[in-house]
CSV table of C-alpha atoms in Angstrom, one decimal:
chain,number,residue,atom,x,y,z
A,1,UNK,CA,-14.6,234.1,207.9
A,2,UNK,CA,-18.3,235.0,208.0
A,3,UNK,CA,-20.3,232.4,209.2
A,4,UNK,CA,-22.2,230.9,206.8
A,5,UNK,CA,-26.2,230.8,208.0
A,6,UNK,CA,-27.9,228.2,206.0
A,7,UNK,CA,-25.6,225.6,206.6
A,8,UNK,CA,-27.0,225.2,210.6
A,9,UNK,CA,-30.3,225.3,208.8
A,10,UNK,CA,-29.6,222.2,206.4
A,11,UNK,CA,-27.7,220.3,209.5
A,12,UNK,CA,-30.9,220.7,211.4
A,13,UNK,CA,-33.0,219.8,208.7
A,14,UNK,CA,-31.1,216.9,207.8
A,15,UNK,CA,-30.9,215.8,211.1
A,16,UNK,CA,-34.6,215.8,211.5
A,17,UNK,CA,-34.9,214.2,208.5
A,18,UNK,CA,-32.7,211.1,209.6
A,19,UNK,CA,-34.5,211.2,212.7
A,20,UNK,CA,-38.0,211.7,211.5
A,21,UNK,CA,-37.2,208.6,208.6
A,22,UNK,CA,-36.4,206.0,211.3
A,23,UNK,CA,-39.3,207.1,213.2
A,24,UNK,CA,-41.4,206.7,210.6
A,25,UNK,CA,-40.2,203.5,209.9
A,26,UNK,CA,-41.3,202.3,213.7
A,27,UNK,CA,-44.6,203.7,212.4
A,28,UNK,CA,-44.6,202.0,209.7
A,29,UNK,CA,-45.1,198.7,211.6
A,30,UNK,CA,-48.4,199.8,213.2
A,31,UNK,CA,-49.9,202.1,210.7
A,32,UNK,CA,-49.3,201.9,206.6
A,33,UNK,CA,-51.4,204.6,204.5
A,34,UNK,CA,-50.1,207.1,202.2
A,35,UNK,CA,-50.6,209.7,204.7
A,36,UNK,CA,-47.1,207.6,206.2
A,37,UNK,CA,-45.7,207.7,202.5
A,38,UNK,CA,-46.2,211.3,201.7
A,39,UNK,CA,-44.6,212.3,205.3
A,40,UNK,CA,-41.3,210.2,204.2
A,41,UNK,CA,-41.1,212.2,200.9
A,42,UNK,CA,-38.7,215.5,203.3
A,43,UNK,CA,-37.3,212.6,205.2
A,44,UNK,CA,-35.1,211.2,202.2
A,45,UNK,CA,-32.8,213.9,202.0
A,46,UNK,CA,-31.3,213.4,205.4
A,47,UNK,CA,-28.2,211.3,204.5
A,48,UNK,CA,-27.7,213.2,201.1
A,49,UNK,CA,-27.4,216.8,203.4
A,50,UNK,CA,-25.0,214.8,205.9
A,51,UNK,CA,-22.6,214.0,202.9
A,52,UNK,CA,-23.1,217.6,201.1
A,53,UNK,CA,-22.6,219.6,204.5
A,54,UNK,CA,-19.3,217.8,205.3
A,55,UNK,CA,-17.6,218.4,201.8
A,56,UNK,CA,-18.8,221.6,201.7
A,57,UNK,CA,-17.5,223.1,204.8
A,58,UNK,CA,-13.9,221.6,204.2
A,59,UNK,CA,-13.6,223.0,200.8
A,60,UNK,CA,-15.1,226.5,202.8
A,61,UNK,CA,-12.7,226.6,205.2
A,62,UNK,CA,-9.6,224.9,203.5
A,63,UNK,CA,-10.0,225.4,199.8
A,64,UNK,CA,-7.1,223.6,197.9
A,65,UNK,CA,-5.2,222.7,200.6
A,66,UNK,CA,-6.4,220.4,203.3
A,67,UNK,CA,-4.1,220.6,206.1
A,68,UNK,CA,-1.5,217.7,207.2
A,69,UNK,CA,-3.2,215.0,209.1
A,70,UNK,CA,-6.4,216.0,207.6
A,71,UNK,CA,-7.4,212.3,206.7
A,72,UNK,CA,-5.9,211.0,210.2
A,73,UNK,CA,-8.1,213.6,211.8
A,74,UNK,CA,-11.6,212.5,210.2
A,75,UNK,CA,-10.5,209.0,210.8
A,76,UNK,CA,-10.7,209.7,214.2
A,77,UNK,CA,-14.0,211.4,214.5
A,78,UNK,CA,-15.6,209.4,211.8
A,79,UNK,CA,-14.5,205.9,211.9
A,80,UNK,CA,-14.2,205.7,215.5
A,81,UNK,CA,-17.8,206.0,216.2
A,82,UNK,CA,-18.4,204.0,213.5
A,83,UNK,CA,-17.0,200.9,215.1
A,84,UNK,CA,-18.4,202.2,218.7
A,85,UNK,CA,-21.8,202.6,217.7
A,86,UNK,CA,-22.0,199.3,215.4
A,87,UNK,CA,-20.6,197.0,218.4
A,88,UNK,CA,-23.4,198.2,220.2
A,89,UNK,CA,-25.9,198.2,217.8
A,90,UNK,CA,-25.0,194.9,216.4
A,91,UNK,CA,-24.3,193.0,220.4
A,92,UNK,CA,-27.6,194.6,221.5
A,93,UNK,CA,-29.3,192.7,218.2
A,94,UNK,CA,-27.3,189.8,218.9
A,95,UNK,CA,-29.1,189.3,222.8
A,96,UNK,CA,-32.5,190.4,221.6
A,97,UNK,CA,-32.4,187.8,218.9
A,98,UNK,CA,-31.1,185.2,221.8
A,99,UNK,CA,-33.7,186.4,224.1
A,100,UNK,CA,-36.4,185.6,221.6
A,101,UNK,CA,-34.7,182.2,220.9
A,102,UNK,CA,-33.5,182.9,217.5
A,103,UNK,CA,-29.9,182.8,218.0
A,104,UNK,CA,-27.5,184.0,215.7
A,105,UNK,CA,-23.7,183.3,215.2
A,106,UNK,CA,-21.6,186.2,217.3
A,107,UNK,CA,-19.2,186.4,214.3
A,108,UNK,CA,-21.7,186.6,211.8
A,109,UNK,CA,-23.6,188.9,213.5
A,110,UNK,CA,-20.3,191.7,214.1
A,111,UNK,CA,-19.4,190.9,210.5
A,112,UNK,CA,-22.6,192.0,208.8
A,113,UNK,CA,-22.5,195.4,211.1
A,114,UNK,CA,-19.0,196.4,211.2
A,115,UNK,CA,-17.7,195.0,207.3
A,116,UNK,CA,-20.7,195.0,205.6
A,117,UNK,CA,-21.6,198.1,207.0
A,118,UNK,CA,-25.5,196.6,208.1
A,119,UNK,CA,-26.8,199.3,210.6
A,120,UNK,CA,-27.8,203.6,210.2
A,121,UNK,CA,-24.0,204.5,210.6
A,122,UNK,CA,-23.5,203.1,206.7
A,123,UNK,CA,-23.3,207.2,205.7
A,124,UNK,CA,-20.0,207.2,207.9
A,125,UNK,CA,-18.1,205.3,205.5
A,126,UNK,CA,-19.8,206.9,202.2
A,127,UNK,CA,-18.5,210.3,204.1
A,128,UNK,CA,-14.9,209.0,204.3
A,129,UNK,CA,-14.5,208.2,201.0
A,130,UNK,CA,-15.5,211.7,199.9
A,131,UNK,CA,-12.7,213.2,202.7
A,132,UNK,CA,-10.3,211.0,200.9
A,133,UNK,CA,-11.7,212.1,197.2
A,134,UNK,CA,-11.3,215.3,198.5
A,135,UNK,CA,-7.7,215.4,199.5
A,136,UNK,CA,-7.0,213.9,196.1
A,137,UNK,CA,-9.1,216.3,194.3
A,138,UNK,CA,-6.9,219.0,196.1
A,139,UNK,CA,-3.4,217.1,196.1
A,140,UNK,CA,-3.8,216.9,192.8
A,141,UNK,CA,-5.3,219.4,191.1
A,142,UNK,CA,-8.2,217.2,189.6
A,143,UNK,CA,-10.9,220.1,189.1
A,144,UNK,CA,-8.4,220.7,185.9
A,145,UNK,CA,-10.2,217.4,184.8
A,146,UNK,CA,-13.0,217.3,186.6
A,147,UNK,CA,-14.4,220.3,186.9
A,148,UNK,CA,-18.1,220.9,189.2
A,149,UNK,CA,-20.7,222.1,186.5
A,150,UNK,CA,-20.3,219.3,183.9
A,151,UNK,CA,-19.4,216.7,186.4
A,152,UNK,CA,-22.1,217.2,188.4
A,153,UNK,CA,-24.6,216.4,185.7
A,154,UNK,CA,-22.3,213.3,184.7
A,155,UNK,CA,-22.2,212.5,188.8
A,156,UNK,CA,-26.3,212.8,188.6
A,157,UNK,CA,-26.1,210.4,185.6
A,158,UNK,CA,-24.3,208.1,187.2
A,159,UNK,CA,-26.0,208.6,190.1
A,160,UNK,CA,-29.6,207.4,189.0
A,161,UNK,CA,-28.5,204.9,186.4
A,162,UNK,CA,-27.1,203.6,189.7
A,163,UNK,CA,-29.7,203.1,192.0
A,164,UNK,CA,-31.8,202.4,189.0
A,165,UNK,CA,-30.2,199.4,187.6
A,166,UNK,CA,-29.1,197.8,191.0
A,167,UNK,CA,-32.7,197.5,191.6
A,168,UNK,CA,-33.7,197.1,188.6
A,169,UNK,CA,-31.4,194.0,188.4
A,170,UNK,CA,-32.5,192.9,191.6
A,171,UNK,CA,-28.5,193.2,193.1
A,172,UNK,CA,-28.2,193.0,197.1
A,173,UNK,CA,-24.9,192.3,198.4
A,174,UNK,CA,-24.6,191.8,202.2
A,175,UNK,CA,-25.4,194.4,204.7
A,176,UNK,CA,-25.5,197.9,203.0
A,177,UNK,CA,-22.5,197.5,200.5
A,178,UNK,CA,-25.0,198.1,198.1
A,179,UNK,CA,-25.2,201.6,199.6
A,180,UNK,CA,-21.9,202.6,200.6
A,181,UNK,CA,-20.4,202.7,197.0
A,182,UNK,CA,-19.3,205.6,196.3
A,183,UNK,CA,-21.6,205.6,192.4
A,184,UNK,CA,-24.7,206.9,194.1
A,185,UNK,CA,-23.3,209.7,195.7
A,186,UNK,CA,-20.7,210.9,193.8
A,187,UNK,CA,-23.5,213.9,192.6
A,188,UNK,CA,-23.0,215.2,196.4
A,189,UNK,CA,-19.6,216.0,196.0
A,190,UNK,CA,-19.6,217.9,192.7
A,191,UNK,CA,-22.5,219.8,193.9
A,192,UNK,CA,-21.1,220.4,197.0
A,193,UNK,CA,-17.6,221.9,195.2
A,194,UNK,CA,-19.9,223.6,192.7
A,195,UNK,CA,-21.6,225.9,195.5
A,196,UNK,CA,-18.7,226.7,197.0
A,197,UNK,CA,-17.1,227.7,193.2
A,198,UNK,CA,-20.1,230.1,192.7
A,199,UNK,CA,-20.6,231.2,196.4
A,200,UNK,CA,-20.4,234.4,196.0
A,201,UNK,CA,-22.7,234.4,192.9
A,202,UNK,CA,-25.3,232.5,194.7
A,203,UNK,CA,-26.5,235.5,197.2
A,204,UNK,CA,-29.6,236.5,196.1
A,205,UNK,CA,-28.4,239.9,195.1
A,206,UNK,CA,-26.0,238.0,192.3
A,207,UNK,CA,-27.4,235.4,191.0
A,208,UNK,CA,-28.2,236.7,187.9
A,209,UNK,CA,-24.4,236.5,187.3
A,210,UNK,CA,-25.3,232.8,186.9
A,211,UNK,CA,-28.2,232.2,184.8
A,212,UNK,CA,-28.4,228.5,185.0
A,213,UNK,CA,-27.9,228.1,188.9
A,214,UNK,CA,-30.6,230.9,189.1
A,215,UNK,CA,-33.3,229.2,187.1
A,216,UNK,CA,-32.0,225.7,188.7
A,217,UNK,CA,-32.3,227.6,192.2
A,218,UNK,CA,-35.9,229.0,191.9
A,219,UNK,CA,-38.6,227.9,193.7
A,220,UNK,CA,-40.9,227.2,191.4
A,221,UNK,CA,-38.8,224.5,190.1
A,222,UNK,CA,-38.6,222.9,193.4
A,223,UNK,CA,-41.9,222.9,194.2
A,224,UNK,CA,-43.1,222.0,191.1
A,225,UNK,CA,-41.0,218.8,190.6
A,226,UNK,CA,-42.2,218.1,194.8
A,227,UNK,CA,-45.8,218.4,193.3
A,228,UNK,CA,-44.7,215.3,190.6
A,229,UNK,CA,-43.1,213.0,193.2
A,230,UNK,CA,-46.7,213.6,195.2
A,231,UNK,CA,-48.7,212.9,192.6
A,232,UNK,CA,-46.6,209.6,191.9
A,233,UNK,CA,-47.0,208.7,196.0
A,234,UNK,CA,-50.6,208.4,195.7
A,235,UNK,CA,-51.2,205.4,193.6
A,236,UNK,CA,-47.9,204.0,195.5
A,237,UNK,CA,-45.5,204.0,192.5
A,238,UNK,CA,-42.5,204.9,194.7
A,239,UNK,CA,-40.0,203.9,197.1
A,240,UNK,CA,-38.8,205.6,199.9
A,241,UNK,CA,-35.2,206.2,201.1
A,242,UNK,CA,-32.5,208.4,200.0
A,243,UNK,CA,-31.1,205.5,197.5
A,244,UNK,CA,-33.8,206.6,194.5
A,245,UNK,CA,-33.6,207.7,191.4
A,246,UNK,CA,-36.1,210.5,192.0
A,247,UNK,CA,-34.3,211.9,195.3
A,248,UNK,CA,-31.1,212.7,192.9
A,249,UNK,CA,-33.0,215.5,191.4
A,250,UNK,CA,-34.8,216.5,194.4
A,251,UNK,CA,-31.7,216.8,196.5
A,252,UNK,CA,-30.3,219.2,194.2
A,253,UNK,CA,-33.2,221.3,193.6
A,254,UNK,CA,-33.5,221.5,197.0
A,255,UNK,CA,-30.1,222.6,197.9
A,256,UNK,CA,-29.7,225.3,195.3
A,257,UNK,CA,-32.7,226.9,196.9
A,258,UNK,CA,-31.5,226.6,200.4
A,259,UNK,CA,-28.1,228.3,199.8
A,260,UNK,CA,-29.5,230.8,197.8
A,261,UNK,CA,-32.7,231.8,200.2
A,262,UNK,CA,-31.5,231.0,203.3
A,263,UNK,CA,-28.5,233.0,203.3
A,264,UNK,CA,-29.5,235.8,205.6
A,265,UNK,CA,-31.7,234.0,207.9
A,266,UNK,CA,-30.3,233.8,211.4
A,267,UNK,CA,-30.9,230.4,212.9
A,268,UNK,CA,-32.6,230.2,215.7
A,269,UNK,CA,-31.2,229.3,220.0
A,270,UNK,CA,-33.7,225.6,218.6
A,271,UNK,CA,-32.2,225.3,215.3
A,272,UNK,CA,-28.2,225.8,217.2
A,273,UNK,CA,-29.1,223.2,219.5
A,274,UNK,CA,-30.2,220.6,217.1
A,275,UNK,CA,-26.9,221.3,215.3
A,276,UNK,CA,-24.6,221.4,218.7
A,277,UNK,CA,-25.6,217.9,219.0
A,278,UNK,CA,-26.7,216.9,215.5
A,279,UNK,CA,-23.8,214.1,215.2
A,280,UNK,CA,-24.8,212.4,218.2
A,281,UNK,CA,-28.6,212.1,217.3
A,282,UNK,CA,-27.7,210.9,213.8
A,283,UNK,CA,-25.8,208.0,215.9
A,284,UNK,CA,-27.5,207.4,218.4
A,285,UNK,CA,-31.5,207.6,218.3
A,286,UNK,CA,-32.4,203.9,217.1
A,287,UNK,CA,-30.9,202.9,220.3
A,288,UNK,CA,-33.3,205.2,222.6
A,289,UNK,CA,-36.3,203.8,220.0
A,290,UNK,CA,-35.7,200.4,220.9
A,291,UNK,CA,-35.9,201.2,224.5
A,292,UNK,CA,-39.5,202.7,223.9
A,293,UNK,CA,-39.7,199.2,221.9
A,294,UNK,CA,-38.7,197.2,225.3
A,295,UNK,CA,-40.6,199.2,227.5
A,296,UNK,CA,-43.7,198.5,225.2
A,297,UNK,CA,-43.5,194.4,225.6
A,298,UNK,CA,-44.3,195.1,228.8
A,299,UNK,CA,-47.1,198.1,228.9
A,300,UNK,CA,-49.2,198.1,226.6
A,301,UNK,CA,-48.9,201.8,224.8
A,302,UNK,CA,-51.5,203.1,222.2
A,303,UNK,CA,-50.2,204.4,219.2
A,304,UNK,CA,-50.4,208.3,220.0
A,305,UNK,CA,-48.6,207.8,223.4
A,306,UNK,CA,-45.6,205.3,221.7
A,307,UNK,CA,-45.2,207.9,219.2
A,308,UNK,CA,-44.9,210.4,221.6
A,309,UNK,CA,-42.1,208.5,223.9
A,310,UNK,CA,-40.2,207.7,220.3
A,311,UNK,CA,-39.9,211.2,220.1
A,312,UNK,CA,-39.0,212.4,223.5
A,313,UNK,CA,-37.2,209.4,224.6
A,314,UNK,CA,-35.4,208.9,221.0
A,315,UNK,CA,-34.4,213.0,221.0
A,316,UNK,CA,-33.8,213.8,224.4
A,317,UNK,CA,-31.7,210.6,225.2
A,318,UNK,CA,-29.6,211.1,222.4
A,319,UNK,CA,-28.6,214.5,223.7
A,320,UNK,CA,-27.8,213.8,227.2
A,321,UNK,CA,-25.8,210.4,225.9
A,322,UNK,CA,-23.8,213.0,223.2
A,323,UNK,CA,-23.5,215.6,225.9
A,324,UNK,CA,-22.8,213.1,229.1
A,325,UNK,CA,-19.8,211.3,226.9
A,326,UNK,CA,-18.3,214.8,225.8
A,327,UNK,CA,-17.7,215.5,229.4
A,328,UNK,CA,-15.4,213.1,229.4
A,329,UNK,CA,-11.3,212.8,227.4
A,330,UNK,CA,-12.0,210.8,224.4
A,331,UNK,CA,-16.2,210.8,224.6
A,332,UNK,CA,-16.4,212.7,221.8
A,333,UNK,CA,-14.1,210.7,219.6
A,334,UNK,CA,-16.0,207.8,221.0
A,335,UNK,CA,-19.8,208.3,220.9
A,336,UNK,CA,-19.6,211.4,218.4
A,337,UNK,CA,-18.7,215.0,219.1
A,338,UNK,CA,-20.9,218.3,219.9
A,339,UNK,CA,-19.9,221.0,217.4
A,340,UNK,CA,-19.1,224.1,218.3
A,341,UNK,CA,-21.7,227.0,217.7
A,342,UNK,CA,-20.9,230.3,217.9
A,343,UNK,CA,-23.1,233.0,219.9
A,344,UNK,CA,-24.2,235.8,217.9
A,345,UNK,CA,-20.9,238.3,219.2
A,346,UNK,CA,-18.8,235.7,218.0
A,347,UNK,CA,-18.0,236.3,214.4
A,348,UNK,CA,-16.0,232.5,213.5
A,349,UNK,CA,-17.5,229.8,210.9
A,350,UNK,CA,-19.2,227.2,212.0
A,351,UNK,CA,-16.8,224.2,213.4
A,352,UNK,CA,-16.9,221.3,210.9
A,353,UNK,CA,-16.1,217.5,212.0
């Protein structure tokens, strides 16, 4: 199977993305402008790309027919780290509260990051519901009755009268429920099943064998409806997070143009990197942030220099933490595993989770 080129470009992006939204938020607390607004506007599609990236490799490499133990398998490497990441996350908030003398009940604190799903790592369990959709959608032969094209308009429907209403109506259950409902995202897997129908079709060379994904896919679309959401940052009319109305449209926009135009670009030693260890920075970089955030209780850091160690500390800590616990049986499973990126002789797809 030819490896397929824009997808290690959309995993670095997205992790970027992830990366660069959390680190804006730690901004955030210092500086608040639009500049700071109009810099989250990339940053939303992180999570979205995640989500796509993972459905659409599967149905890549498997088609119809997920192999036995599939689910068991992403179990594993999904919902493992999951738990491991969110006891830490959670016991590390639980002694900083305590050291500031706002204590908070053990229990409670474990049960809003490990049920209710309260920390970064929420897109874990969004992405294990679509691996089980997915087997069914396979097992069972649902594209019969739900096939890609329409449903990904209904999906898109669905997926902004969503987000739409639940704010709209003011609705915040504990932790991130809210968010891990499968509603909001359903639009990523129908788009993700829909690119991999027409994949063929969508090399530049063919796409006018699809009118509607070419038009949808052009760049003048994309940038066009980017020049809207813009306009609407500058008077601060919007929110910013991938759970917005607005990002539904965006997202797909975006990702018709990506898989259609960055087809035959090579990715680059950088770009491979990023994506060797792309699952471990998703997980892991808040934790690296906060120890910038320790360090600066103590030494007093000007804004340019704590950017700076966010950045550095937050990227090259996560690495050696994802590389360090890979060394080891079971790391991977654990703290999240490297992928596997083939060199330019080798001729295999790229290894999916």
């Amino acid at each position: 199977m030819k490896r397929i080129e824009e997808i290690y470009w959309l995993r670095f992006y997205g992790c970027l993305a992830v990366f660069g939204f959390h680190f804006l938020d730690r901004l955030n607390q210092h500086v608040d402008n639009v500049y700071v607004d109009l810099a989250r506007i990339p940053t939303v599609l992180g999570t979205p790309i995640f989500i796509f990236i993972s459905i659409f490799l599967f149905s890549m490499r498997y088609g119809n027919q997920p192999p036995s133990g599939f689910l068991l398998k992403r179990l594993q490497y999904v919902m493992v780290p999951y738990f491991v990441y969110g006891l830490i996350y959670s016991m590390t908030k639980y002694l900083n509260l305590h050291r500031q003398g706002e204590p908070i009940g053990l229990v409670e604190n474990l049960t809003e990051y490990l049920v209710f799903a309260g920390w970064h790592g929420y897109f874990l369990i969004i992405a294990m519901q679509f691996y089980a959709f997915y087997w069914l959608y396979c097992r069972y032969a649902l594209e019969r009755w739900l096939p890609p094209g329409p449903w990904l308009l209904i999906g898109s429907a669905i997926g902004i009268a969503y987000w739409g209403l639940t704010r709209w109506l003011g609705i915040e259950p504990p932790g991130y429920l809210l968010w891990i409902a499968p509603l909001g995202w359903v639009y990523l897997f129908f788009l993700a099943m829909l690119v991999v129908k027409y994949y063929p079709q969508l090399a530049p060379e063919h796409l006018r064998e699809v009118p509607w994904l070419k038009w949808l896919s052009r760049p003048e679309l994309l940038l066009a409806y980017v020049a809207v959401i813009v306009l609407l940052t500058l008077p601060g009319w919007l929110e910013y997070s991938s759970k917005e109305t607005w990002v539904v449209p965006l997202f797909i926009l975006f990702t018709l143009f990506a898989v259609t135009r960055l087809r035959n670009l090579h990715a680059t030693p950088m770009v491979k990197a990023v994506n060797r260890y792309s699952f471990g920075i998703y997980l892991a970089h808040p934790m690296f942030f906060a120890i910038v955030d320790f360090a600066g209780e103590f030494v007093a850091l000007s804004l340019p220099v704590y950017a700076l160690l966010l950045i550095v500390v937050g990227m090259a800590g996560s690495i050696a933490l994802s590389r360090i616990a890979n060394e080891f049986p079971w790391g991977g499973m654990l703290f999240g595993k490297t992928l596997h990126v083939p060199t330019e002789q080798q001729t295999t797809a790229p290894q999916v989770r």
